[in-house]
C-alpha atoms as a printed R data frame, in Angstrom:
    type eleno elety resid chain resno       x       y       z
1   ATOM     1    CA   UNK     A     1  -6.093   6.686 -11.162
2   ATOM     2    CA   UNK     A     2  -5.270   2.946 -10.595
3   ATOM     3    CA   UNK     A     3  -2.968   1.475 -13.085
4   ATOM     4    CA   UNK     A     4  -1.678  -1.940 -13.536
5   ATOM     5    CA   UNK     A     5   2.012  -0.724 -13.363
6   ATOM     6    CA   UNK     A     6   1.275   0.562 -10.263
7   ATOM     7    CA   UNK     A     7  -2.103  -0.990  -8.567
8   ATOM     8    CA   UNK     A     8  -2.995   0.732  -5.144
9   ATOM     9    CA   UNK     A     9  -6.164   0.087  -2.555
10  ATOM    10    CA   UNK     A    10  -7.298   2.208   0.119
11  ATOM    11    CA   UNK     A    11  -8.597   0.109   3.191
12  ATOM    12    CA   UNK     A    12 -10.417   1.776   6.474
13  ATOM    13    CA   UNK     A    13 -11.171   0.389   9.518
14  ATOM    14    CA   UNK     A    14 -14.481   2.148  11.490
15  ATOM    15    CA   UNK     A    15 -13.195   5.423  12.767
16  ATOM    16    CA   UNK     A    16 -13.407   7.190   9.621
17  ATOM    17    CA   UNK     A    17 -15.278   4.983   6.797
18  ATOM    18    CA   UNK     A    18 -16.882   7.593   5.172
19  ATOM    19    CA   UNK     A    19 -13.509   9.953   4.408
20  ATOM    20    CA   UNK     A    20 -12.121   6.644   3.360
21  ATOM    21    CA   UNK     A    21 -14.650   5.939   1.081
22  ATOM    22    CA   UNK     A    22 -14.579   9.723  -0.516
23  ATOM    23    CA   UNK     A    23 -10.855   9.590  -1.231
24  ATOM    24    CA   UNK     A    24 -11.442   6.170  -2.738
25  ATOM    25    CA   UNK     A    25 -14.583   7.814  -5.022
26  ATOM    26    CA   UNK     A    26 -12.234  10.751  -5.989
27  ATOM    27    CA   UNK     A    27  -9.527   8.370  -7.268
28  ATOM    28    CA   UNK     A    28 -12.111   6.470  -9.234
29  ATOM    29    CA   UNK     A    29 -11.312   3.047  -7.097
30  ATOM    30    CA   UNK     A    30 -13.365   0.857  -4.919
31  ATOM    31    CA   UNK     A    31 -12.206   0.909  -1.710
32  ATOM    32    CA   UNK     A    32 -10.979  -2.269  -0.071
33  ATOM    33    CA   UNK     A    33 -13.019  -4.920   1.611
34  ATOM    34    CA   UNK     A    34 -11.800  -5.938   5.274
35  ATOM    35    CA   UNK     A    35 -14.514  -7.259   7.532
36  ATOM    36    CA   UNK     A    36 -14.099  -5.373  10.915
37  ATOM    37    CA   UNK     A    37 -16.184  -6.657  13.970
38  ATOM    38    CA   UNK     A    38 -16.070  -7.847  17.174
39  ATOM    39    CA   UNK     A    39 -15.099 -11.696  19.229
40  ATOM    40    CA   UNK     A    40 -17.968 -12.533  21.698
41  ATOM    41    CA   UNK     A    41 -15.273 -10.925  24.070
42  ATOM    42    CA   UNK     A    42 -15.031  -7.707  22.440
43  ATOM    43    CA   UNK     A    43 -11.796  -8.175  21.288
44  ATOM    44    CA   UNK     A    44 -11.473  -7.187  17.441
45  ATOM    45    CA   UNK     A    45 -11.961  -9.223  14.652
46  ATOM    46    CA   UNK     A    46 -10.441  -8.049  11.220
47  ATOM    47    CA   UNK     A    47  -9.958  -9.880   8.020
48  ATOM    48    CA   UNK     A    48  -9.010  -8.783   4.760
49  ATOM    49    CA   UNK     A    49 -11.420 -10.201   2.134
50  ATOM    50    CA   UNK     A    50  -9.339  -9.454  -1.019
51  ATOM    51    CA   UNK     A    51  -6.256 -10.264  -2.622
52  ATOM    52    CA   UNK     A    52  -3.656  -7.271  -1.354
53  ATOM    53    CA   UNK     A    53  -0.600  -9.487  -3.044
54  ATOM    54    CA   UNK     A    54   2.184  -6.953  -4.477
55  ATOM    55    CA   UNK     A    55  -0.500  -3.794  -4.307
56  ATOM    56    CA   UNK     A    56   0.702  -0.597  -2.803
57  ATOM    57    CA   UNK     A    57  -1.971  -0.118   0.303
58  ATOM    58    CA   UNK     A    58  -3.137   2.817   1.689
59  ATOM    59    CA   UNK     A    59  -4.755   2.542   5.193
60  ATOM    60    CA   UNK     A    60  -6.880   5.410   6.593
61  ATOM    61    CA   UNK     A    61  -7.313   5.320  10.038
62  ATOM    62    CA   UNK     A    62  -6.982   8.363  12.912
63  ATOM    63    CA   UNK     A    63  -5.948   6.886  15.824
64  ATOM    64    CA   UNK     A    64  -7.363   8.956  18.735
65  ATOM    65    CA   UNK     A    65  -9.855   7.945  21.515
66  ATOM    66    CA   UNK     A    66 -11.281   5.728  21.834
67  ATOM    67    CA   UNK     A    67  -7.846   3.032  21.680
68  ATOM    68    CA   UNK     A    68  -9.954   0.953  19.777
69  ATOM    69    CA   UNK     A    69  -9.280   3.408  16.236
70  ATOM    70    CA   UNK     A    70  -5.251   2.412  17.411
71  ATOM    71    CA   UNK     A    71  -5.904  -1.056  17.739
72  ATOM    72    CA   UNK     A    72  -7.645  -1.320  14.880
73  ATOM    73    CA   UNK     A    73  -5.292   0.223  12.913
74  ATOM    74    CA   UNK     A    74  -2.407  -1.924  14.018
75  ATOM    75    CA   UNK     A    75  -4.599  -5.103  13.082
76  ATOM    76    CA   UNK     A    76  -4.987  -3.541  10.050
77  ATOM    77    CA   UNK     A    77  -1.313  -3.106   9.300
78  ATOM    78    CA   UNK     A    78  -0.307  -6.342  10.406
79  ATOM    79    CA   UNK     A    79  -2.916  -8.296   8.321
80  ATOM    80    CA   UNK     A    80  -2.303  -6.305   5.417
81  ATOM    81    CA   UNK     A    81   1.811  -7.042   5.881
82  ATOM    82    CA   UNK     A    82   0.865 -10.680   6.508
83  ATOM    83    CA   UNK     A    83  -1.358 -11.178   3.272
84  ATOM    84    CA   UNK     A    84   1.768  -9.897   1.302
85  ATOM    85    CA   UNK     A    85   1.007  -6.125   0.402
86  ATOM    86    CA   UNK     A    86   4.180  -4.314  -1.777
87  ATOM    87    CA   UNK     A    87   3.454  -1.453   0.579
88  ATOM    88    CA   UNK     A    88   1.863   0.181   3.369
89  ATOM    89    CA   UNK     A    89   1.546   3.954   3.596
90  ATOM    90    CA   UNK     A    90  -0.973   4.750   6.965
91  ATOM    91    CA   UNK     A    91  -2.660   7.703   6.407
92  ATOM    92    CA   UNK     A    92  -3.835   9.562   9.792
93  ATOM    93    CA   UNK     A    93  -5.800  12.130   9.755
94  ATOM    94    CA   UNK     A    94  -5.625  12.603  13.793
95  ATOM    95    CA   UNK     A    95  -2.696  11.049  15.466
96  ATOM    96    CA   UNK     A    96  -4.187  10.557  18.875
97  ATOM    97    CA   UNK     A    97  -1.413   9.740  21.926
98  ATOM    98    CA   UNK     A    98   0.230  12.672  20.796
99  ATOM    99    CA   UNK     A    99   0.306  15.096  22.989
100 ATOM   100    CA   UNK     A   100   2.576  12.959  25.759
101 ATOM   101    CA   UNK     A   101   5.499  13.984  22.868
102 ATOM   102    CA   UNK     A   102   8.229  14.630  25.388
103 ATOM   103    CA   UNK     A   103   9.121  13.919  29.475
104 ATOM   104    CA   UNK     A   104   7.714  17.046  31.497
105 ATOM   105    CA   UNK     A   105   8.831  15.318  34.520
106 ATOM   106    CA   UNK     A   106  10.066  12.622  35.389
107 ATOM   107    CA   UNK     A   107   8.200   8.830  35.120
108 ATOM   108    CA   UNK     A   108   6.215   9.990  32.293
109 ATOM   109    CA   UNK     A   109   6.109   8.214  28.908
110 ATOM   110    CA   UNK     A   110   6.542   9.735  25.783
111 ATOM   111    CA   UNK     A   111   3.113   8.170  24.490
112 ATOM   112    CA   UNK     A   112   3.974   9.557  20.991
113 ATOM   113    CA   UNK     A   113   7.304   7.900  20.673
114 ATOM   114    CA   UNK     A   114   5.608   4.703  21.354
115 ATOM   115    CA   UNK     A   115   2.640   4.666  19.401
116 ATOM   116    CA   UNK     A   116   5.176   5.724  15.810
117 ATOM   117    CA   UNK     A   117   6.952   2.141  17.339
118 ATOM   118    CA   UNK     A   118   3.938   0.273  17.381
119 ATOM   119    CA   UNK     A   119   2.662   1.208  13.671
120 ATOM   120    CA   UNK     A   120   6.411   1.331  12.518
121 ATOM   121    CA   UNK     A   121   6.361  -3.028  14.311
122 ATOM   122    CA   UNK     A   122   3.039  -3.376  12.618
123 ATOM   123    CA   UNK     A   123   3.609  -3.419   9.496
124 ATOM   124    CA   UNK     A   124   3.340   0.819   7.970
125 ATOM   125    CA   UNK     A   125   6.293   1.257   5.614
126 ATOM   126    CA   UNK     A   126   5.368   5.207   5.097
127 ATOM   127    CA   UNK     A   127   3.043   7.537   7.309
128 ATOM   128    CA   UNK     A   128   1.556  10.516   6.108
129 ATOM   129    CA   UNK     A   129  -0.083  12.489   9.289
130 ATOM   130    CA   UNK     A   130  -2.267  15.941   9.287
131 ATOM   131    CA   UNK     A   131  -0.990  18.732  11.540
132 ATOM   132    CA   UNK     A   132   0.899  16.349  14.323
133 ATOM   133    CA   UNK     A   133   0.522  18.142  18.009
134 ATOM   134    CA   UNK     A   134   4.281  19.039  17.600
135 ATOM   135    CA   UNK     A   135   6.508  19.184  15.101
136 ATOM   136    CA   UNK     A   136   9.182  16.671  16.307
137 ATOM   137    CA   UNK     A   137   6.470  13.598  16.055
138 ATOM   138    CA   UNK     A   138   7.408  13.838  12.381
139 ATOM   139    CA   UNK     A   139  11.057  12.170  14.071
140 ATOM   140    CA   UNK     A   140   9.753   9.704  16.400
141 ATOM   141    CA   UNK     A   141   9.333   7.345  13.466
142 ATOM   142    CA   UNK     A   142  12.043   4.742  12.019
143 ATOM   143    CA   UNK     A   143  10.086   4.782   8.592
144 ATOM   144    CA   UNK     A   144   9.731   7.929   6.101
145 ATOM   145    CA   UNK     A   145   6.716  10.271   8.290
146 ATOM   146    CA   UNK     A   146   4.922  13.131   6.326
147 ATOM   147    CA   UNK     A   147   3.363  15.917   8.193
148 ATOM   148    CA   UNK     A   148   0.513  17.441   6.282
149 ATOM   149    CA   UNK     A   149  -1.290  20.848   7.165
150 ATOM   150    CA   UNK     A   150  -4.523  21.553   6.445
151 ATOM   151    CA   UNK     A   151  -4.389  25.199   7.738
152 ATOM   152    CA   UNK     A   152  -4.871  26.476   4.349
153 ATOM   153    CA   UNK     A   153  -7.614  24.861   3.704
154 ATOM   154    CA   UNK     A   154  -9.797  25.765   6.539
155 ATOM   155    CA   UNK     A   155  -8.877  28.879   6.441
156 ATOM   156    CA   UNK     A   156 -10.092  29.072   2.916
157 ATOM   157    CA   UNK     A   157 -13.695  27.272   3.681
158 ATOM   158    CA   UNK     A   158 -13.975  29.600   6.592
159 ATOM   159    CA   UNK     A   159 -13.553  32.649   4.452
């Protein structure tokens, strides 16, 4: 599927690896090296180990609990963006942080709202999500947002 016109790689950090690694088989790529471990501290160590340089990027990463699959994910953006990707779609299966998607009363955050700010600051040029907790997540985002269902498709595997 990868063609020099148009050269993409699909990166992962550790929540999801292996659907990562299936989409990357089914396109007929490799998918991209980034070492992803840990500082003495804990805090997270990322670094891209391949040229990224003008190539459209995919990143998938879900970004629920623990905040670590987040984190990681914004690292991942921002290193990408930094190493001089064309583009950078995020791809997330399970957008955690979204079920605080308005104010019920008063004081609360809208938790949604701010994580589509902190992967919009990070570097994601497009998002593609899979059935967000509400429909007006899709909005929350200053970059094009796709909201994928996968209804059908469990509905057909559980038939």
């Amino acid at each position: 599927m990868e063609s020099e016109y148009n050269p993409i790689k699909i990166f992962s950090g550790n929540a999801n690896q292996p659907l990562a690694e299936k989409v990357a088989s089914y396109l007929g790529i490799p998918l991209g090296q980034a070492e992803v471990g840990r500082f003495p501290d804990g805090e997270i160590k990322l670094r891209i180990s391949e040229n990224v340089r003008g190539l459209n990027v995919y990143v998938i990463q879900p970004t629920n609990a623990p905040a670590d699959n987040l984190l990681e994910l914004l690292i991942l953006l921002d290193a990408l963006k930094r190493a001089s990707a064309a583009s950078i779609t995020a791809i997330i299966p399970f957008f955690g942080y979204a079920r605080q998607d308005r104010k019920v009363r008063s004081r609360e955050p809208i938790s949604a709202k701010l994580v589509a700010n902190l992967i919009t600051v990070a570097g994601a040029d497009r998002v593609v999500a899979i059935d967000l907790h509400a429909a007006q997540i899709q909005g929350f985002f200053d970059i094009p947002a796709d909201n994928l269902t996968a209804m059908v498709q469990f509905a057909q595997y559980i038939k």
